[in-house]
mmCIF file of C-alpha atoms in Angstrom:
data_model
loop_
_atom_site.group_PDB
_atom_site.id
_atom_site.type_symbol
_atom_site.label_atom_id
_atom_site.label_comp_id
_atom_site.label_asym_id
_atom_site.label_seq_id
_atom_site.Cartn_x
_atom_site.Cartn_y
_atom_site.Cartn_z
ATOM 1 C CA ARG Q 19 0.000 0.000 0.000
ATOM 2 C CA SER Q 20 1.369 3.353 -1.085
ATOM 3 C CA SER Q 21 0.306 6.956 -0.780
ATOM 4 C CA ASP Q 22 1.180 10.203 -2.535
ATOM 5 C CA LEU Q 23 0.507 12.982 -0.047
ATOM 6 C CA CYS Q 24 0.874 15.980 -2.415
ATOM 7 C CA ALA Q 25 -0.223 14.197 -5.576
ATOM 8 C CA ALA Q 26 -1.561 16.782 -8.023
ATOM 9 C CA PRO Q 27 -1.219 17.280 -10.921
ATOM 10 C CA GLY Q 28 -0.638 13.527 -11.158
ATOM 11 C CA GLY Q 29 2.659 12.837 -12.904
ATOM 12 C CA LYS Q 30 4.204 10.903 -10.003
ATOM 13 C CA THR Q 31 1.015 8.888 -9.439
ATOM 14 C CA LEU Q 32 0.812 8.143 -13.142
ATOM 15 C CA ALA Q 33 4.418 6.914 -13.177
ATOM 16 C CA LEU Q 34 3.840 4.716 -10.115
ATOM 17 C CA LEU Q 35 0.705 3.148 -11.593
ATOM 18 C CA GLN Q 36 2.365 2.528 -14.953
ATOM 19 C CA THR Q 37 5.064 0.419 -13.288
ATOM 20 C CA GLN Q 38 2.272 -1.947 -12.150
ATOM 21 C CA ILE Q 39 4.344 -2.561 -9.014
ATOM 22 C CA CYS Q 40 2.015 -0.375 -7.003
ATOM 23 C CA ARG Q 41 -1.146 -2.456 -6.418
ATOM 24 C CA TYR Q 42 -2.913 0.240 -4.364
ATOM 25 C CA ILE Q 43 -2.267 3.946 -4.032
ATOM 26 C CA ALA Q 44 -4.045 6.620 -2.071
ATOM 27 C CA VAL Q 45 -3.487 10.030 -3.620
ATOM 28 C CA ASN Q 46 -4.140 13.305 -1.871
ATOM 29 C CA ASP Q 47 -3.860 17.013 -2.520
ATOM 30 C CA VAL Q 48 -5.280 19.857 -0.461
ATOM 31 C CA SER Q 49 -6.506 21.706 -3.567
ATOM 32 C CA VAL Q 50 -9.824 20.531 -5.004
ATOM 33 C CA SER Q 51 -9.043 22.119 -8.388
ATOM 34 C CA ARG Q 52 -5.691 20.293 -8.506
ATOM 35 C CA ILE Q 53 -7.425 17.028 -7.539
ATOM 36 C CA ASN Q 54 -9.833 17.521 -10.444
ATOM 37 C CA ARG Q 55 -6.833 17.955 -12.761
ATOM 38 C CA LEU Q 56 -5.283 14.797 -11.288
ATOM 39 C CA ARG Q 57 -8.509 12.857 -11.998
ATOM 40 C CA ARG Q 58 -8.423 14.025 -15.634
ATOM 41 C CA VAL Q 59 -4.776 12.977 -15.977
ATOM 42 C CA LEU Q 60 -5.451 9.518 -14.555
ATOM 43 C CA ARG Q 61 -8.587 8.985 -16.678
ATOM 44 C CA SER Q 62 -6.631 10.007 -19.777
ATOM 45 C CA TYR Q 63 -3.631 7.730 -19.293
ATOM 46 C CA ILE Q 64 -4.551 4.802 -17.048
ATOM 47 C CA PRO Q 65 -6.609 1.906 -18.455
ATOM 48 C CA LYS Q 66 -9.945 1.486 -16.657
ATOM 49 C CA GLU Q 67 -8.950 -1.867 -15.165
ATOM 50 C CA PHE Q 68 -6.085 -0.154 -13.314
ATOM 51 C CA TYR Q 69 -8.068 2.955 -12.378
ATOM 52 C CA SER Q 70 -10.677 1.592 -10.002
ATOM 53 C CA GLU Q 71 -11.569 2.276 -6.368
ATOM 54 C CA ASP Q 72 -9.790 -0.875 -5.217
ATOM 55 C CA ARG Q 73 -6.558 0.385 -6.858
ATOM 56 C CA VAL Q 74 -6.730 4.191 -6.483
ATOM 57 C CA ARG Q 75 -8.276 6.292 -3.728
ATOM 58 C CA ILE Q 76 -8.389 10.063 -4.173
ATOM 59 C CA THR Q 77 -8.780 12.502 -1.277
ATOM 60 C CA SER Q 78 -8.502 16.240 -0.842
ATOM 61 C CA TRP Q 79 -7.387 16.602 2.753
ATOM 62 C CA ASP Q 80 -5.004 18.974 4.451
ATOM 63 C CA GLY Q 81 -1.775 16.998 4.192
ATOM 64 C CA ARG Q 82 -0.643 18.236 7.602
ATOM 65 C CA THR Q 83 -3.361 16.098 9.249
ATOM 66 C CA TYR Q 84 -3.124 13.164 6.825
ATOM 67 C CA GLY Q 85 -0.803 11.211 9.140
ATOM 68 C CA GLU Q 86 -3.356 11.348 11.958
ATOM 69 C CA ALA Q 87 -6.230 10.232 9.753
ATOM 70 C CA GLU Q 88 -4.202 7.482 8.066
ATOM 71 C CA SER Q 89 -1.863 6.494 10.898
ATOM 72 C CA CYS Q 90 0.456 3.616 9.907
ATOM 73 C CA ALA Q 91 -1.774 2.747 6.935
ATOM 74 C CA TYR Q 92 0.934 2.682 4.241
ATOM 75 C CA ASP Q 93 4.174 0.889 3.508
ATOM 76 C CA LYS Q 94 5.434 3.801 1.417
ATOM 77 C CA VAL Q 95 4.452 7.470 1.365
ATOM 78 C CA LEU Q 96 5.668 9.906 -1.286
ATOM 79 C CA VAL Q 97 5.769 13.509 -0.059
ATOM 80 C CA ASP Q 98 6.779 15.991 -2.743
ATOM 81 C CA VAL Q 99 6.352 19.134 -0.644
ATOM 82 C CA PRO Q 100 5.615 22.545 -2.178
ATOM 83 C CA CYS Q 101 8.750 24.583 -2.721
ATOM 84 C CA THR Q 102 9.838 27.995 -3.995
ATOM 85 C CA THR Q 103 11.608 26.538 -7.019
ATOM 86 C CA ASP Q 104 8.324 25.345 -8.465
ATOM 87 C CA ARG Q 105 8.434 26.474 -12.091
ATOM 88 C CA HIS Q 106 4.841 27.695 -11.847
ATOM 89 C CA SER Q 107 5.851 30.094 -9.078
ATOM 90 C CA LEU Q 108 8.793 31.366 -11.078
ATOM 91 C CA MET Q 109 7.231 31.654 -14.520
ATOM 92 C CA GLU Q 110 3.729 32.964 -13.809
ATOM 93 C CA GLU Q 111 2.636 36.377 -12.681
ATOM 94 C CA TYR Q 112 -0.602 34.871 -11.354
ATOM 95 C CA ASN Q 113 0.044 32.549 -8.397
ATOM 96 C CA ASN Q 114 3.633 33.769 -8.096
ATOM 97 C CA LEU Q 115 4.948 32.895 -4.644
ATOM 98 C CA PHE Q 116 7.576 35.632 -4.970
ATOM 99 C CA HIS Q 117 4.985 38.397 -5.313
ATOM 100 C CA LYS Q 118 5.285 41.029 -2.574
ATOM 101 C CA LEU Q 119 1.759 40.282 -1.345
ATOM 102 C CA ARG Q 120 2.728 36.645 -0.626
ATOM 103 C CA THR Q 121 5.845 37.330 1.493
ATOM 104 C CA GLN Q 122 4.342 35.919 4.691
ATOM 105 C CA GLU Q 123 3.130 32.781 2.903
ATOM 106 C CA ARG Q 124 6.602 32.260 1.432
ATOM 107 C CA GLN Q 125 8.218 32.692 4.846
ATOM 108 C CA MET Q 126 5.928 29.998 6.290
ATOM 109 C CA LEU Q 127 6.802 27.503 3.553
ATOM 110 C CA PRO Q 128 9.622 25.734 5.474
ATOM 111 C CA MET Q 129 7.230 25.068 8.389
ATOM 112 C CA LEU Q 130 4.618 23.689 5.988
ATOM 113 C CA GLN Q 131 7.245 21.429 4.416
ATOM 114 C CA VAL Q 132 8.242 20.018 7.827
ATOM 115 C CA GLN Q 133 4.608 19.470 8.825
ATOM 116 C CA LEU Q 134 3.891 17.602 5.589
ATOM 117 C CA LEU Q 135 6.989 15.438 5.962
ATOM 118 C CA ILE Q 136 6.085 14.521 9.554
ATOM 119 C CA SER Q 137 2.541 13.712 8.480
ATOM 120 C CA GLY Q 138 3.875 11.455 5.724
ATOM 121 C CA ILE Q 139 6.082 9.617 8.217
ATOM 122 C CA ARG Q 140 3.068 9.042 10.475
ATOM 123 C CA ALA Q 141 0.975 7.670 7.611
#
């Protein structure tokens, strides 16, 4: 049993499922819009027999509390935490983490990263 704590937009989950080594994966992302994009990616690239509820579970929970809700439920947990080198933050004016109005959010990013990592360890 595996989990991808910060799964959207779905590339890592897609790669894991395509190996066919991963028999079950729970994928999560805090953003509902990103989860919807992840669903579209999986429906587009994964054959229906591999994209079923007994193989893939999709949630949109706050990853910081995921470890409590799913305590010791997984053998492996992938946690690709948000970071400031995300190309979307660097290349877009909209949603740019380096914008002056998002200074406080950017300063809190290391704490968020630690909380997500700890949550992944607990899961």
